Amino acid sequence: MDVLIYLIPIALFLGGLGLVAFLWSLKSGQYDDLEGAKWRILEDDDLPEK
């Protein structure tokens, strides 16, 4: 039971760290264009010039 004294704060810290990373990704626009990535992979803009 003594190990819980260490594990609970570590778990809370890691959970908070994950929450901060998720909020940062939301603020930086990571999820703004969910549809565009699947269409950009199909477009072939790197065609060689003739």
Short mmCIF file of N, CA, C and O in Angstrom, two decimals:
data_model
loop_
_atom_site.label_atom_id
_atom_site.label_comp_id
_atom_site.label_asym_id
_atom_site.label_seq_id
_atom_site.Cartn_x
_atom_site.Cartn_y
_atom_site.Cartn_z
N MET A 1 0.82 -1.20 0.00
CA MET A 1 0.00 0.00 0.00
C MET A 1 0.86 1.26 0.00
O MET A 1 0.38 2.32 -0.38
N ASP A 2 2.09 1.13 0.44
CA ASP A 2 2.95 2.32 0.46
C ASP A 2 3.31 2.80 -0.94
O ASP A 2 3.60 3.98 -1.13
N VAL A 3 3.28 1.88 -1.88
CA VAL A 3 3.63 2.27 -3.25
C VAL A 3 2.58 3.18 -3.87
O VAL A 3 2.87 3.96 -4.78
N LEU A 4 1.36 3.16 -3.36
CA LEU A 4 0.31 4.04 -3.88
C LEU A 4 0.62 5.51 -3.64
O LEU A 4 0.18 6.38 -4.39
N ILE A 5 1.41 5.77 -2.62
CA ILE A 5 1.80 7.16 -2.33
C ILE A 5 2.59 7.73 -3.51
O ILE A 5 2.51 8.91 -3.83
N TYR A 6 3.35 6.87 -4.20
CA TYR A 6 4.13 7.32 -5.34
C TYR A 6 3.36 7.19 -6.65
O TYR A 6 3.52 8.00 -7.55
N LEU A 7 2.57 6.13 -6.76
CA LEU A 7 1.90 5.86 -8.04
C LEU A 7 0.77 6.82 -8.34
O LEU A 7 0.56 7.20 -9.50
N ILE A 8 0.02 7.24 -7.36
CA ILE A 8 -1.12 8.14 -7.61
C ILE A 8 -0.64 9.50 -8.11
O ILE A 8 -1.16 9.99 -9.13
N PRO A 9 0.35 10.15 -7.49
CA PRO A 9 0.82 11.43 -8.07
C PRO A 9 1.44 11.26 -9.45
O PRO A 9 1.26 12.13 -10.32
N ILE A 10 2.14 10.16 -9.68
CA ILE A 10 2.72 9.93 -11.01
C ILE A 10 1.63 9.75 -12.04
O ILE A 10 1.69 10.31 -13.14
N ALA A 11 0.58 9.01 -11.70
CA ALA A 11 -0.54 8.82 -12.63
C ALA A 11 -1.26 10.13 -12.91
O ALA A 11 -1.63 10.41 -14.05
N LEU A 12 -1.46 10.94 -11.88
CA LEU A 12 -2.11 12.24 -12.08
C LEU A 12 -1.24 13.16 -12.94
O LEU A 12 -1.75 13.88 -13.81
N PHE A 13 0.07 13.12 -12.73
CA PHE A 13 0.97 13.94 -13.52
C PHE A 13 0.95 13.53 -14.99
O PHE A 13 0.86 14.37 -15.89
N LEU A 14 1.01 12.23 -15.25
CA LEU A 14 1.00 11.75 -16.64
C LEU A 14 -0.34 12.02 -17.31
O LEU A 14 -0.40 12.35 -18.50
N GLY A 15 -1.44 11.89 -16.56
CA GLY A 15 -2.74 12.23 -17.11
C GLY A 15 -2.85 13.71 -17.44
O GLY A 15 -3.39 14.08 -18.48
N GLY A 16 -2.34 14.55 -16.56
CA GLY A 16 -2.33 15.99 -16.83
C GLY A 16 -1.45 16.34 -18.01
O GLY A 16 -1.80 17.21 -18.82
N LEU A 17 -0.33 15.65 -18.13
CA LEU A 17 0.57 15.88 -19.27
C LEU A 17 -0.12 15.50 -20.58
O LEU A 17 -0.01 16.22 -21.58
N GLY A 18 -0.85 14.40 -20.59
CA GLY A 18 -1.60 14.00 -21.77
C GLY A 18 -2.69 14.99 -22.11
O GLY A 18 -2.93 15.30 -23.27
N LEU A 19 -3.35 15.51 -21.10
CA LEU A 19 -4.41 16.50 -21.32
C LEU A 19 -3.83 17.78 -21.89
O LEU A 19 -4.40 18.37 -22.83
N VAL A 20 -2.70 18.22 -21.38
CA VAL A 20 -2.05 19.43 -21.89
C VAL A 20 -1.62 19.23 -23.35
O VAL A 20 -1.80 20.12 -24.18
N ALA A 21 -1.09 18.05 -23.67
CA ALA A 21 -0.69 17.77 -25.05
C ALA A 21 -1.90 17.75 -25.98
O ALA A 21 -1.83 18.26 -27.10
N PHE A 22 -3.00 17.19 -25.52
CA PHE A 22 -4.21 17.17 -26.34
C PHE A 22 -4.74 18.58 -26.55
O PHE A 22 -5.12 18.94 -27.68
N LEU A 23 -4.78 19.40 -25.51
CA LEU A 23 -5.26 20.77 -25.66
C LEU A 23 -4.34 21.58 -26.56
O LEU A 23 -4.79 22.42 -27.34
N TRP A 24 -3.03 21.33 -26.48
CA TRP A 24 -2.08 22.02 -27.36
C TRP A 24 -2.34 21.63 -28.83
O TRP A 24 -2.31 22.49 -29.71
N SER A 25 -2.61 20.35 -29.07
CA SER A 25 -2.86 19.94 -30.45
C SER A 25 -4.16 20.53 -30.97
O SER A 25 -4.26 20.85 -32.14
N LEU A 26 -5.16 20.68 -30.11
CA LEU A 26 -6.39 21.33 -30.54
C LEU A 26 -6.15 22.79 -30.88
O LEU A 26 -6.65 23.30 -31.89
N LYS A 27 -5.36 23.48 -30.05
CA LYS A 27 -5.11 24.91 -30.26
C LYS A 27 -4.24 25.16 -31.48
O LYS A 27 -4.39 26.18 -32.15
N SER A 28 -3.34 24.23 -31.81
CA SER A 28 -2.44 24.44 -32.94
C SER A 28 -3.05 24.03 -34.27
O SER A 28 -2.40 24.15 -35.30
N GLY A 29 -4.29 23.53 -34.26
CA GLY A 29 -4.98 23.24 -35.51
C GLY A 29 -4.74 21.86 -36.08
O GLY A 29 -4.89 21.66 -37.28
N GLN A 30 -4.36 20.92 -35.25
CA GLN A 30 -4.09 19.56 -35.74
C GLN A 30 -5.35 18.89 -36.27
O GLN A 30 -5.27 18.03 -37.13
N TYR A 31 -6.50 19.28 -35.79
CA TYR A 31 -7.74 18.60 -36.15
C TYR A 31 -8.65 19.49 -37.01
O TYR A 31 -9.82 19.21 -37.16
N ASP A 32 -8.11 20.56 -37.57
CA ASP A 32 -8.94 21.47 -38.36
C ASP A 32 -9.36 20.86 -39.69
O ASP A 32 -10.47 21.06 -40.14
N ASP A 33 -8.46 20.13 -40.35
CA ASP A 33 -8.75 19.60 -41.68
C ASP A 33 -8.62 18.08 -41.66
O ASP A 33 -7.60 17.53 -42.03
N LEU A 34 -9.66 17.41 -41.24
CA LEU A 34 -9.61 15.94 -41.17
C LEU A 34 -9.85 15.30 -42.52
O LEU A 34 -9.42 14.18 -42.78
N GLU A 35 -10.53 15.97 -43.42
CA GLU A 35 -10.85 15.40 -44.73
C GLU A 35 -9.74 15.65 -45.74
O GLU A 35 -9.60 14.89 -46.70
N GLY A 36 -8.97 16.69 -45.59
CA GLY A 36 -7.99 17.07 -46.59
C GLY A 36 -6.85 16.09 -46.76
O GLY A 36 -6.35 15.89 -47.87
N ALA A 37 -6.44 15.44 -45.69
CA ALA A 37 -5.29 14.53 -45.77
C ALA A 37 -5.58 13.34 -46.67
O ALA A 37 -4.72 12.92 -47.46
N LYS A 38 -6.79 12.82 -46.60
CA LYS A 38 -7.08 11.65 -47.43
C LYS A 38 -7.20 12.03 -48.91
O LYS A 38 -6.96 11.20 -49.77
N TRP A 39 -7.54 13.28 -49.21
CA TRP A 39 -7.62 13.69 -50.61
C TRP A 39 -6.25 14.08 -51.15
O TRP A 39 -5.95 13.87 -52.31
N ARG A 40 -5.41 14.67 -50.29
CA ARG A 40 -4.07 15.06 -50.75
C ARG A 40 -3.21 13.85 -51.09
O ARG A 40 -2.35 13.91 -51.96
N ILE A 41 -3.44 12.72 -50.44
CA ILE A 41 -2.64 11.53 -50.73
C ILE A 41 -2.98 10.95 -52.09
O ILE A 41 -2.17 10.29 -52.75
N LEU A 42 -4.20 11.23 -52.58
CA LEU A 42 -4.61 10.72 -53.88
C LEU A 42 -4.16 11.62 -55.03
O LEU A 42 -4.06 11.16 -56.16
N GLU A 43 -3.92 12.90 -54.75
CA GLU A 43 -3.48 13.81 -55.80
C GLU A 43 -2.02 13.59 -56.10
O GLU A 43 -1.21 13.41 -55.21
N ASP A 44 -1.68 13.59 -57.36
CA ASP A 44 -0.30 13.35 -57.77
C ASP A 44 0.25 14.63 -58.39
O ASP A 44 0.21 14.83 -59.59
N ASP A 45 0.76 15.51 -57.53
CA ASP A 45 1.30 16.78 -58.00
C ASP A 45 2.76 16.67 -58.41
O ASP A 45 3.31 17.61 -58.94
N ASP A 46 3.38 15.54 -58.19
CA ASP A 46 4.80 15.39 -58.49
C ASP A 46 5.03 14.73 -59.85
O ASP A 46 5.97 13.98 -60.03
N LEU A 47 4.18 15.04 -60.81
CA LEU A 47 4.35 14.47 -62.15
C LEU A 47 5.59 15.08 -62.81
O LEU A 47 5.85 16.27 -62.71
N PRO A 48 6.37 14.28 -63.51
CA PRO A 48 7.55 14.83 -64.19
C PRO A 48 7.13 15.69 -65.38
O PRO A 48 6.14 15.41 -66.06
N GLU A 49 7.89 16.73 -65.64
CA GLU A 49 7.59 17.62 -66.76
C GLU A 49 8.01 16.96 -68.06
O GLU A 49 9.04 16.30 -68.14
N LYS A 50 7.22 17.17 -69.11
CA LYS A 50 7.51 16.54 -70.40
C LYS A 50 8.23 17.51 -71.30
O LYS A 50 8.09 18.64 -71.31
#
